[in-house]
PDB file of C-alpha atoms in Angstrom:
ATOM      1  CA  GLY M 107      99.805 131.390  98.495  1.00 56.00           C
ATOM      2  CA  ALA M 108      96.473 129.753  97.837  1.00 80.00           C
ATOM      3  CA  GLY M 109      96.431 126.091  96.962  1.00 91.00           C
ATOM      4  CA  VAL M 110      94.124 124.194  94.646  1.00 94.00           C
ATOM      5  CA  SER M 111      90.500 124.652  95.624  1.00 95.00           C
ATOM      6  CA  GLN M 112      87.484 122.603  94.642  1.00 96.00           C
ATOM      7  CA  SER M 113      83.777 123.180  95.010  1.00 96.00           C
ATOM      8  CA  PRO M 114      81.485 121.902  96.214  1.00 97.00           C
ATOM      9  CA  ARG M 115      83.254 119.770  98.797  1.00 95.00           C
ATOM     10  CA  TYR M 116      80.259 117.434  99.020  1.00 96.00           C
ATOM     11  CA  LYS M 117      77.520 116.783  96.513  1.00 97.00           C
ATOM     12  CA  VAL M 118      74.563 114.469  96.755  1.00 98.00           C
ATOM     13  CA  ALA M 119      72.732 113.835  93.495  1.00 98.00           C
ATOM     14  CA  LYS M 120      69.772 111.712  92.627  1.00 97.00           C
ATOM     15  CA  ARG M 121      70.389 109.154  89.921  1.00 97.00           C
ATOM     16  CA  GLY M 122      69.865 110.770  86.543  1.00 97.00           C
ATOM     17  CA  GLN M 123      70.752 114.298  87.616  1.00 98.00           C
ATOM     18  CA  ASP M 124      73.562 116.294  86.038  1.00 98.00           C
ATOM     19  CA  VAL M 125      76.375 117.636  88.234  1.00 98.00           C
ATOM     20  CA  ALA M 126      79.185 120.146  87.712  1.00 98.00           C
ATOM     21  CA  LEU M 127      82.359 120.106  89.788  1.00 98.00           C
ATOM     22  CA  ARG M 128      84.686 123.078  89.834  1.00 98.00           C
ATOM     23  CA  CYS M 129      88.443 123.275  90.214  1.00 98.00           C
ATOM     24  CA  ASP M 130      90.499 126.418  90.802  1.00 97.00           C
ATOM     25  CA  PRO M 131      94.153 125.527  90.241  1.00 97.00           C
ATOM     26  CA  ILE M 132      97.129 127.383  91.621  1.00 95.00           C
ATOM     27  CA  SER M 133      97.550 130.598  89.658  1.00 94.00           C
ATOM     28  CA  GLY M 134      99.912 130.216  86.712  1.00 92.00           C
ATOM     29  CA  HIS M 135      99.942 126.435  86.716  1.00 94.00           C
ATOM     30  CA  VAL M 136     100.018 125.103  83.183  1.00 92.00           C
ATOM     31  CA  SER M 137      98.882 121.534  83.758  1.00 92.00           C
ATOM     32  CA  LEU M 138      95.592 120.465  85.293  1.00 95.00           C
ATOM     33  CA  PHE M 139      94.473 116.911  86.024  1.00 94.00           C
ATOM     34  CA  TRP M 140      91.216 115.319  87.098  1.00 97.00           C
ATOM     35  CA  TYR M 141      91.130 112.011  88.980  1.00 96.00           C
ATOM     36  CA  GLN M 142      88.436 109.748  90.351  1.00 97.00           C
ATOM     37  CA  GLN M 143      89.181 108.061  93.690  1.00 95.00           C
ATOM     38  CA  ALA M 144      86.937 105.246  94.796  1.00 93.00           C
ATOM     39  CA  LEU M 145      86.833 104.313  98.480  1.00 88.00           C
ATOM     40  CA  GLY M 146      90.040 102.548  99.518  1.00 85.00           C
ATOM     41  CA  GLN M 147      91.665 102.963  96.110  1.00 88.00           C
ATOM     42  CA  GLY M 148      94.303 105.180  94.556  1.00 91.00           C
ATOM     43  CA  PRO M 149      93.360 108.061  92.275  1.00 94.00           C
ATOM     44  CA  GLU M 150      92.472 106.987  88.739  1.00 94.00           C
ATOM     45  CA  PHE M 151      93.295 109.391  85.929  1.00 93.00           C
ATOM     46  CA  LEU M 152      90.375 110.938  84.088  1.00 96.00           C
ATOM     47  CA  THR M 153      91.694 113.778  81.950  1.00 95.00           C
ATOM     48  CA  TYR M 154      94.555 116.248  81.498  1.00 92.00           C
ATOM     49  CA  PHE M 155      94.755 119.853  80.319  1.00 94.00           C
ATOM     50  CA  GLN M 156      97.758 121.840  79.247  1.00 93.00           C
ATOM     51  CA  ASN M 157      96.527 125.417  79.472  1.00 94.00           C
ATOM     52  CA  GLU M 158      93.141 125.337  77.704  1.00 95.00           C
ATOM     53  CA  ALA M 159      93.920 122.314  75.547  1.00 95.00           C
ATOM     54  CA  GLN M 160      92.564 118.947  76.671  1.00 95.00           C
ATOM     55  CA  LEU M 161      95.469 116.734  75.658  1.00 92.00           C
ATOM     56  CA  ASP M 162      94.323 113.449  77.134  1.00 91.00           C
ATOM     57  CA  LYS M 163      90.819 112.316  77.998  1.00 93.00           C
ATOM     58  CA  SER M 164      91.484 108.611  77.803  1.00 92.00           C
ATOM     59  CA  GLY M 165      90.449 108.039  81.413  1.00 93.00           C
ATOM     60  CA  LEU M 166      86.919 109.409  81.139  1.00 96.00           C
ATOM     61  CA  PRO M 167      84.730 106.355  81.811  1.00 94.00           C
ATOM     62  CA  SER M 168      81.901 107.232  79.446  1.00 94.00           C
ATOM     63  CA  ASP M 169      80.548 109.971  77.219  1.00 95.00           C
ATOM     64  CA  ARG M 170      78.526 111.165  80.210  1.00 97.00           C
ATOM     65  CA  PHE M 171      81.721 112.719  81.528  1.00 98.00           C
ATOM     66  CA  PHE M 172      82.891 116.004  80.077  1.00 97.00           C
ATOM     67  CA  ALA M 173      85.609 118.428  81.209  1.00 98.00           C
ATOM     68  CA  GLU M 174      86.594 121.896  80.085  1.00 97.00           C
ATOM     69  CA  ARG M 175      89.105 124.609  80.890  1.00 97.00           C
ATOM     70  CA  PRO M 176      88.146 127.364  78.480  1.00 96.00           C
ATOM     71  CA  GLU M 177      90.547 130.089  79.618  1.00 93.00           C
ATOM     72  CA  GLY M 178      93.365 127.899  80.813  1.00 92.00           C
ATOM     73  CA  SER M 179      92.677 128.419  84.509  1.00 94.00           C
ATOM     74  CA  VAL M 180      89.427 127.251  86.164  1.00 97.00           C
ATOM     75  CA  SER M 181      88.195 123.835  85.081  1.00 98.00           C
ATOM     76  CA  THR M 182      84.802 122.165  85.328  1.00 98.00           C
ATOM     77  CA  LEU M 183      84.089 118.444  85.294  1.00 98.00           C
ATOM     78  CA  LYS M 184      80.517 117.706  84.285  1.00 98.00           C
ATOM     79  CA  ILE M 185      78.753 114.395  84.720  1.00 98.00           C
ATOM     80  CA  GLN M 186      75.472 113.938  82.936  1.00 98.00           C
ATOM     81  CA  ARG M 187      72.727 111.524  83.990  1.00 98.00           C
ATOM     82  CA  THR M 188      74.627 110.414  87.078  1.00 98.00           C
ATOM     83  CA  GLN M 189      74.677 106.734  88.008  1.00 97.00           C
ATOM     84  CA  GLN M 190      75.399 105.100  91.350  1.00 96.00           C
ATOM     85  CA  GLU M 191      78.782 103.884  90.104  1.00 96.00           C
ATOM     86  CA  ASP M 192      79.799 107.539  89.690  1.00 97.00           C
ATOM     87  CA  SER M 193      79.902 107.874  93.493  1.00 97.00           C
ATOM     88  CA  ALA M 194      83.517 108.686  94.383  1.00 97.00           C
ATOM     89  CA  VAL M 195      85.828 111.504  95.366  1.00 96.00           C
ATOM     90  CA  TYR M 196      86.818 113.626  92.387  1.00 97.00           C
ATOM     91  CA  LEU M 197      90.264 115.134  92.755  1.00 96.00           C
ATOM     92  CA  CYS M 198      91.765 118.011  90.844  1.00 96.00           C
ATOM     93  CA  ALA M 199      95.506 118.634  90.708  1.00 94.00           C
ATOM     94  CA  SER M 200      97.679 121.239  89.036  1.00 94.00           C
ATOM     95  CA  SER M 201     101.341 121.368  88.141  1.00 90.00           C
ATOM     96  CA  PRO M 202     103.479 124.371  87.245  1.00 89.00           C
ATOM     97  CA  GLN M 203     105.152 122.837  84.212  1.00 79.00           C
ATOM     98  CA  VAL M 204     104.656 120.115  81.676  1.00 73.00           C
ATOM     99  CA  ASP M 205     107.927 118.382  82.517  1.00 74.00           C
ATOM    100  CA  SER M 206     107.399 115.026  84.208  1.00 69.00           C
ATOM    101  CA  SER M 207     109.744 115.856  87.096  1.00 72.00           C
ATOM    102  CA  TYR M 208     107.322 118.389  88.514  1.00 80.00           C
ATOM    103  CA  GLU M 209     104.984 117.320  91.273  1.00 83.00           C
ATOM    104  CA  GLN M 210     101.296 117.972  91.187  1.00 89.00           C
ATOM    105  CA  TYR M 211      99.386 119.814  93.883  1.00 91.00           C
ATOM    106  CA  PHE M 212      96.059 118.332  94.880  1.00 93.00           C
ATOM    107  CA  GLY M 213      92.848 119.970  95.914  1.00 94.00           C
ATOM    108  CA  PRO M 214      90.754 118.601  98.792  1.00 92.00           C
ATOM    109  CA  GLY M 215      88.389 116.800  96.431  1.00 95.00           C
ATOM    110  CA  THR M 216      84.641 116.742  95.880  1.00 97.00           C
ATOM    111  CA  ARG M 217      82.848 113.763  97.386  1.00 96.00           C
ATOM    112  CA  LEU M 218      79.976 112.837  95.070  1.00 98.00           C
ATOM    113  CA  THR M 219      77.263 110.529  96.327  1.00 97.00           C
ATOM    114  CA  VAL M 220      74.619 109.380  93.861  1.00 97.00           C
ATOM    115  CA  THR M 221      71.471 108.029  95.491  1.00 96.00           C
TER     116      THR M 221
ATOM    117  CA  GLY S  86     101.305 100.022  79.792  1.00 84.00           C
ATOM    118  CA  ASN S  87     102.308 101.960  82.872  1.00 89.00           C
ATOM    119  CA  SER S  88     101.399 100.587  86.290  1.00 93.00           C
ATOM    120  CA  VAL S  89     102.346 100.739  89.971  1.00 96.00           C
ATOM    121  CA  THR S  90     102.145  97.909  92.477  1.00 95.00           C
ATOM    122  CA  GLN S  91     102.294  98.479  96.239  1.00 94.00           C
ATOM    123  CA  MET S  92     102.375  96.098  99.132  1.00 86.00           C
ATOM    124  CA  GLU S  93      99.018  95.214 100.567  1.00 80.00           C
ATOM    125  CA  GLY S  94      97.953  96.971 103.717  1.00 84.00           C
ATOM    126  CA  PRO S  95      97.073  97.769 106.315  1.00 94.00           C
ATOM    127  CA  VAL S  96     100.459  97.927 107.979  1.00 96.00           C
ATOM    128  CA  THR S  97     100.394  98.221 111.766  1.00 97.00           C
ATOM    129  CA  LEU S  98     103.578  99.117 113.652  1.00 97.00           C
ATOM    130  CA  SER S  99     104.557 100.201 117.115  1.00 97.00           C
ATOM    131  CA  GLU S 100     106.060 103.639 117.615  1.00 97.00           C
ATOM    132  CA  GLU S 101     109.811 103.767 116.790  1.00 96.00           C
ATOM    133  CA  ALA S 102     109.630 100.669 114.593  1.00 97.00           C
ATOM    134  CA  PHE S 103     111.301 100.533 111.162  1.00 97.00           C
ATOM    135  CA  LEU S 104     109.011 101.015 108.185  1.00 97.00           C
ATOM    136  CA  THR S 105     109.258  99.677 104.656  1.00 97.00           C
ATOM    137  CA  ILE S 106     106.467 100.018 102.101  1.00 97.00           C
ATOM    138  CA  ASN S 107     107.329  98.262  98.861  1.00 97.00           C
ATOM    139  CA  CYS S 108     106.581  99.817  95.479  1.00 98.00           C
ATOM    140  CA  THR S 109     107.417  98.425  92.053  1.00 97.00           C
ATOM    141  CA  TYR S 110     106.492  99.854  88.701  1.00 96.00           C
ATOM    142  CA  THR S 111     106.187  99.118  85.008  1.00 95.00           C
ATOM    143  CA  ALA S 112     106.780 101.997  82.622  1.00 91.00           C
ATOM    144  CA  THR S 113     108.189 102.888  79.245  1.00 83.00           C
ATOM    145  CA  GLY S 114     111.165 105.184  79.197  1.00 82.00           C
ATOM    146  CA  TYR S 115     112.384 106.984  82.294  1.00 86.00           C
ATOM    147  CA  PRO S 116     109.526 108.102  84.513  1.00 92.00           C
ATOM    148  CA  SER S 117     109.735 110.325  87.551  1.00 92.00           C
ATOM    149  CA  LEU S 118     108.683 108.573  90.768  1.00 95.00           C
ATOM    150  CA  PHE S 119     106.757 110.009  93.705  1.00 95.00           C
ATOM    151  CA  TRP S 120     105.399 109.132  97.108  1.00 97.00           C
ATOM    152  CA  TYR S 121     102.250 110.961  98.167  1.00 96.00           C
ATOM    153  CA  VAL S 122     100.661 110.808 101.629  1.00 96.00           C
ATOM    154  CA  GLN S 123      97.062 111.302 102.675  1.00 93.00           C
ATOM    155  CA  TYR S 124      96.543 112.029 106.367  1.00 91.00           C
ATOM    156  CA  PRO S 125      93.095 111.373 107.843  1.00 85.00           C
ATOM    157  CA  GLY S 126      90.612 113.955 106.632  1.00 81.00           C
ATOM    158  CA  GLU S 127      93.135 115.708 104.424  1.00 84.00           C
ATOM    159  CA  GLY S 128      94.046 115.831 100.731  1.00 85.00           C
ATOM    160  CA  LEU S 129      96.986 114.178  99.008  1.00 92.00           C
ATOM    161  CA  GLN S 130     100.322 115.851  99.500  1.00 93.00           C
ATOM    162  CA  LEU S 131     103.747 115.148  98.114  1.00 93.00           C
ATOM    163  CA  LEU S 132     106.089 113.338 100.498  1.00 97.00           C
ATOM    164  CA  LEU S 133     109.140 112.909  98.272  1.00 96.00           C
ATOM    165  CA  LYS S 134     110.215 112.338  94.697  1.00 95.00           C
ATOM    166  CA  ALA S 135     113.078 111.125  92.496  1.00 95.00           C
ATOM    167  CA  THR S 136     113.474 111.988  88.854  1.00 92.00           C
ATOM    168  CA  LYS S 137     116.241 109.688  87.617  1.00 92.00           C
ATOM    169  CA  ALA S 138     117.883 106.373  88.381  1.00 93.00           C
ATOM    170  CA  ASP S 139     119.807 106.145  91.687  1.00 95.00           C
ATOM    171  CA  ASP S 140     118.313 109.426  92.947  1.00 96.00           C
ATOM    172  CA  LYS S 141     117.227 109.331  96.574  1.00 97.00           C
ATOM    173  CA  GLY S 142     114.237 111.366  97.654  1.00 97.00           C
ATOM    174  CA  SER S 143     113.918 112.246 101.326  1.00 97.00           C
ATOM    175  CA  ASN S 144     111.598 114.239 103.571  1.00 97.00           C
ATOM    176  CA  LYS S 145     110.475 114.133 107.229  1.00 95.00           C
ATOM    177  CA  GLY S 146     112.743 111.136 107.882  1.00 97.00           C
ATOM    178  CA  PHE S 147     111.306 109.144 104.969  1.00 98.00           C
ATOM    179  CA  GLU S 148     113.555 107.982 102.121  1.00 98.00           C
ATOM    180  CA  ALA S 149     113.132 106.196  98.805  1.00 98.00           C
ATOM    181  CA  THR S 150     115.717 105.357  96.153  1.00 98.00           C
ATOM    182  CA  TYR S 151     114.929 105.105  92.437  1.00 97.00           C
ATOM    183  CA  ARG S 152     116.171 101.629  91.443  1.00 96.00           C
ATOM    184  CA  LYS S 153     115.913 101.189  87.700  1.00 93.00           C
ATOM    185  CA  GLU S 154     117.452  97.711  87.706  1.00 94.00           C
ATOM    186  CA  THR S 155     114.703  96.382  89.978  1.00 95.00           C
ATOM    187  CA  THR S 156     112.028  98.914  88.885  1.00 96.00           C
ATOM    188  CA  SER S 157     111.402  99.755  92.522  1.00 97.00           C
ATOM    189  CA  PHE S 158     110.935 102.804  94.739  1.00 98.00           C
ATOM    190  CA  HIS S 159     110.491 101.426  98.256  1.00 98.00           C
ATOM    191  CA  LEU S 160     109.603 103.855 101.042  1.00 98.00           C
ATOM    192  CA  GLU S 161     111.543 103.580 104.322  1.00 98.00           C
ATOM    193  CA  LYS S 162     111.667 105.316 107.666  1.00 98.00           C
ATOM    194  CA  GLY S 163     113.928 104.355 110.522  1.00 97.00           C
ATOM    195  CA  SER S 164     111.606 105.219 113.404  1.00 96.00           C
ATOM    196  CA  VAL S 165     107.916 105.841 112.837  1.00 97.00           C
ATOM    197  CA  GLN S 166     105.722 108.051 114.986  1.00 97.00           C
ATOM    198  CA  VAL S 167     102.006 107.963 115.712  1.00 96.00           C
ATOM    199  CA  SER S 168     101.667 111.080 113.564  1.00 96.00           C
ATOM    200  CA  ASP S 169     102.871 109.079 110.521  1.00 97.00           C
ATOM    201  CA  SER S 170      99.584 107.164 110.471  1.00 96.00           C
ATOM    202  CA  ALA S 171      98.164 107.799 107.003  1.00 96.00           C
ATOM    203  CA  VAL S 172      97.676 106.260 103.573  1.00 95.00           C
ATOM    204  CA  TYR S 173     100.779 106.254 101.355  1.00 97.00           C
ATOM    205  CA  PHE S 174     100.568 106.250  97.565  1.00 97.00           C
ATOM    206  CA  CYS S 175     103.401 105.438  95.182  1.00 97.00           C
ATOM    207  CA  ALA S 176     103.073 107.122  91.779  1.00 95.00           C
ATOM    208  CA  LEU S 177     104.941 107.488  88.525  1.00 93.00           C
ATOM    209  CA  ARG S 178     104.837 110.013  85.726  1.00 88.00           C
ATOM    210  CA  PRO S 179     106.279 109.007  82.369  1.00 84.00           C
ATOM    211  CA  GLN S 180     107.592 111.781  80.171  1.00 76.00           C
ATOM    212  CA  SER S 181     104.870 114.344  79.506  1.00 67.00           C
ATOM    213  CA  GLN S 182     102.140 111.941  80.463  1.00 73.00           C
ATOM    214  CA  ASN S 183      99.590 111.690  83.216  1.00 80.00           C
ATOM    215  CA  PHE S 184     100.392 110.316  86.652  1.00 87.00           C
ATOM    216  CA  VAL S 185      99.721 106.677  87.500  1.00 92.00           C
ATOM    217  CA  PHE S 186      99.043 105.874  91.159  1.00 94.00           C
ATOM    218  CA  GLY S 187      99.276 102.684  93.135  1.00 95.00           C
ATOM    219  CA  PRO S 188      96.322 101.533  95.261  1.00 94.00           C
ATOM    220  CA  GLY S 189      97.732 102.984  98.474  1.00 95.00           C
ATOM    221  CA  THR S 190      98.999 101.391 101.690  1.00 96.00           C
ATOM    222  CA  ARG S 191      97.374 102.297 105.000  1.00 96.00           C
ATOM    223  CA  LEU S 192      99.829 102.663 107.891  1.00 97.00           C
ATOM    224  CA  SER S 193      98.724 102.655 111.504  1.00 96.00           C
ATOM    225  CA  VAL S 194     101.304 103.431 114.191  1.00 97.00           C
ATOM    226  CA  LEU S 195     100.385 102.487 117.748  1.00 96.00           C
ATOM    227  CA  PRO S 196     101.798 104.281 120.812  1.00 94.00           C
TER     228      PRO S 196
END
């Protein structure tokens, strides 16, 4: 079946612009995660949804970052007034259950470059 | 807090050499442990996992054993191939919490 998809795959934004990144998780997956991966680093947790509820947003770096999953499927990560330090790959992952033993399935990521 | 430490890379080996990538963790409770791999130009994919102490995860010739007494989950392979060249990430997931990833270890296997 289809895996996790993300769009766009690449985004170039001028500093100060707003961007919206989309994630389509695997159908039926309860949990959805957003990560930020800087060059040469591991993914850093941003936020977590269980169905439509955002249960943890402790990793969002500032109030310029906002995520939603209104119907418990597709999710959007929005970054307002982008800064150069926001340049990174943004990864979305989904998992079929809440239980910690379940793996997460990653999308290909969106590479954001802020100029 | 929860954290994962991996050995510094890059690791460069000749084909058929033995591979060990060290991973140690700090966590509350009893997390599940994972190794993810990222091949060049591709997304992260699960390599193997272990969900409780003394479990051994294995896949594609790779193995890792969940050692609670040493808080470790070292990745091993007896004979690496050129196609194993990738970045390897150790990760943990405490009960009902978000995943925590290590910084990754780049492996290059030379023919």
